[in-house]
mmCIF file of C-alpha atoms in Angstrom:
data_model
loop_
_atom_site.group_PDB
_atom_site.id
_atom_site.type_symbol
_atom_site.label_atom_id
_atom_site.label_comp_id
_atom_site.label_asym_id
_atom_site.label_seq_id
_atom_site.Cartn_x
_atom_site.Cartn_y
_atom_site.Cartn_z
ATOM 1 C CA MET O 1 117.829 78.266 95.275
ATOM 2 C CA GLU O 2 114.669 79.645 93.638
ATOM 3 C CA ILE O 3 115.049 81.651 90.549
ATOM 4 C CA ARG O 4 112.667 84.447 90.119
ATOM 5 C CA ALA O 5 111.890 86.258 86.812
ATOM 6 C CA ILE O 6 113.307 89.750 86.448
ATOM 7 C CA LYS O 7 110.844 92.356 85.923
ATOM 8 C CA VAL O 8 112.031 95.067 83.640
ATOM 9 C CA GLN O 9 110.216 98.450 84.112
ATOM 10 C CA ARG O 10 109.866 100.815 81.304
ATOM 11 C CA LEU O 11 111.846 104.007 81.658
ATOM 12 C CA TYR O 12 109.030 106.401 81.558
ATOM 13 C CA LEU O 13 107.411 104.381 84.604
ATOM 14 C CA GLN O 14 110.800 104.801 86.438
ATOM 15 C CA VAL O 15 110.562 108.558 85.852
ATOM 16 C CA ALA O 16 106.883 108.752 86.790
ATOM 17 C CA GLU O 17 107.480 106.888 90.082
ATOM 18 C CA GLN O 18 110.308 109.318 90.869
ATOM 19 C CA LEU O 19 108.106 112.213 90.229
ATOM 20 C CA ARG O 20 105.176 110.648 92.236
ATOM 21 C CA ALA O 21 107.743 110.198 95.180
ATOM 22 C CA LEU O 22 108.754 114.083 94.701
ATOM 23 C CA ILE O 23 105.153 115.082 94.709
ATOM 24 C CA ASP O 24 104.408 112.690 97.786
ATOM 25 C CA SER O 25 107.436 114.158 99.660
ATOM 26 C CA GLY O 26 106.180 117.636 99.231
ATOM 27 C CA CYS O 27 108.730 118.888 96.745
ATOM 28 C CA PHE O 28 105.954 119.742 94.500
ATOM 29 C CA ALA O 29 102.811 121.044 96.298
ATOM 30 C CA VAL O 30 99.237 120.719 95.047
ATOM 31 C CA GLY O 31 98.404 123.142 92.309
ATOM 32 C CA GLU O 32 102.191 123.924 91.778
ATOM 33 C CA ARG O 33 103.427 123.841 88.220
ATOM 34 C CA LEU O 34 105.951 121.043 87.402
ATOM 35 C CA PRO O 35 109.187 122.125 85.646
ATOM 36 C CA SER O 36 109.178 122.163 81.935
ATOM 37 C CA GLU O 37 109.730 119.018 79.832
ATOM 38 C CA ARG O 38 113.317 120.362 78.844
ATOM 39 C CA ASP O 39 114.297 120.875 82.426
ATOM 40 C CA LEU O 40 112.895 117.252 83.683
ATOM 41 C CA ALA O 41 114.540 115.715 80.785
ATOM 42 C CA GLN O 42 117.986 117.380 81.728
ATOM 43 C CA ARG O 43 117.491 116.455 85.436
ATOM 44 C CA PHE O 44 116.523 112.786 84.821
ATOM 45 C CA GLU O 45 119.007 112.485 81.911
ATOM 46 C CA VAL O 46 116.277 111.049 79.439
ATOM 47 C CA SER O 47 114.669 112.189 76.288
ATOM 48 C CA ARG O 48 111.713 114.649 76.275
ATOM 49 C CA PRO O 49 109.388 111.753 74.811
ATOM 50 C CA THR O 50 110.144 109.823 77.977
ATOM 51 C CA ILE O 51 109.120 112.784 79.969
ATOM 52 C CA ARG O 52 105.918 113.273 77.945
ATOM 53 C CA GLU O 53 105.098 109.395 78.526
ATOM 54 C CA ALA O 54 105.724 109.851 82.341
ATOM 55 C CA MET O 55 103.331 112.885 82.344
ATOM 56 C CA ILE O 56 100.785 110.732 80.633
ATOM 57 C CA ALA O 57 101.139 108.046 83.095
ATOM 58 C CA LEU O 58 100.908 110.520 85.906
ATOM 59 C CA GLU O 59 97.819 112.259 84.349
ATOM 60 C CA ILE O 60 96.153 108.671 83.934
ATOM 61 C CA ALA O 61 96.991 108.000 87.536
ATOM 62 C CA GLY O 62 95.229 111.323 88.527
ATOM 63 C CA LEU O 63 98.191 112.952 90.132
ATOM 64 C CA VAL O 64 98.584 115.711 87.558
ATOM 65 C CA GLU O 65 96.477 117.863 85.382
ATOM 66 C CA VAL O 66 97.634 119.182 81.945
ATOM 67 C CA ARG O 67 96.553 122.661 81.182
ATOM 68 C CA SER O 68 97.124 123.224 77.412
ATOM 69 C CA GLY O 69 99.560 126.146 76.777
ATOM 70 C CA SER O 70 100.131 126.679 80.565
ATOM 71 C CA GLY O 71 101.816 123.430 81.719
ATOM 72 C CA VAL O 72 101.510 120.497 84.030
ATOM 73 C CA TYR O 73 100.046 121.026 87.702
ATOM 74 C CA VAL O 74 99.973 118.726 90.485
ATOM 75 C CA LYS O 75 96.339 117.620 91.579
ATOM 76 C CA ALA O 76 95.035 116.588 94.885
ATOM 77 C CA ARG O 77 96.310 113.320 96.144
ATOM 78 C CA GLY O 78 94.147 110.227 95.865
ATOM 79 C CA GLY O 79 94.233 106.842 94.467
ATOM 80 C CA PRO O 80 96.444 103.894 93.926
ATOM 81 C CA THR O 81 99.890 103.802 95.560
ATOM 82 C CA SER O 82 101.901 102.395 92.494
ATOM 83 C CA LEU O 83 102.007 103.587 88.962
ATOM 84 C CA ALA O 84 103.416 100.320 87.752
ATOM 85 C CA GLU O 85 100.138 98.754 88.865
ATOM 86 C CA THR O 86 97.689 101.296 87.380
ATOM 87 C CA ALA O 87 99.535 103.066 84.587
ATOM 88 C CA ASP O 88 100.036 100.636 81.987
ATOM 89 C CA PRO O 89 97.692 102.442 79.455
ATOM 90 C CA GLY O 90 96.598 100.996 76.339
ATOM 91 C CA PRO O 91 97.233 102.827 72.823
ATOM 92 C CA PHE O 92 94.025 104.630 73.051
ATOM 93 C CA GLU O 93 94.681 106.150 76.531
ATOM 94 C CA ILE O 94 98.112 107.284 75.394
ATOM 95 C CA LEU O 95 96.843 108.713 72.208
ATOM 96 C CA GLU O 96 94.145 110.620 74.157
ATOM 97 C CA ALA O 97 96.560 111.848 76.908
ATOM 98 C CA ARG O 98 99.017 113.100 73.954
ATOM 99 C CA LYS O 99 96.281 115.190 72.209
ATOM 100 C CA LEU O 100 95.862 116.838 75.763
ATOM 101 C CA ILE O 101 99.483 117.502 76.133
ATOM 102 C CA GLU O 102 100.679 118.302 72.743
ATOM 103 C CA GLY O 103 97.472 119.671 71.308
ATOM 104 C CA GLU O 104 95.685 118.719 68.219
ATOM 105 C CA THR O 105 96.783 119.693 64.779
#
């Protein structure tokens, strides 16, 4: 019997993958505003920082656009099929995306 390593996926990536599936299935159309952080956190039963990280991953993957003061909107589809493959951003990318989402103070 072959033993395989267990791959642990970060919580924000799990949320991002579910959101990506909802976008792919048409639950959120291109140009549509996603629910607020608070609503998503309640629906997924996770913290708001986890939702923020998921939004950063989706933005880096090119699936959503963050509009400061307005919300997060679905962009036209294109690119890789799995966030786990493409959205393991480094510290610089996370900080840059946070600036876009949270605004600079």
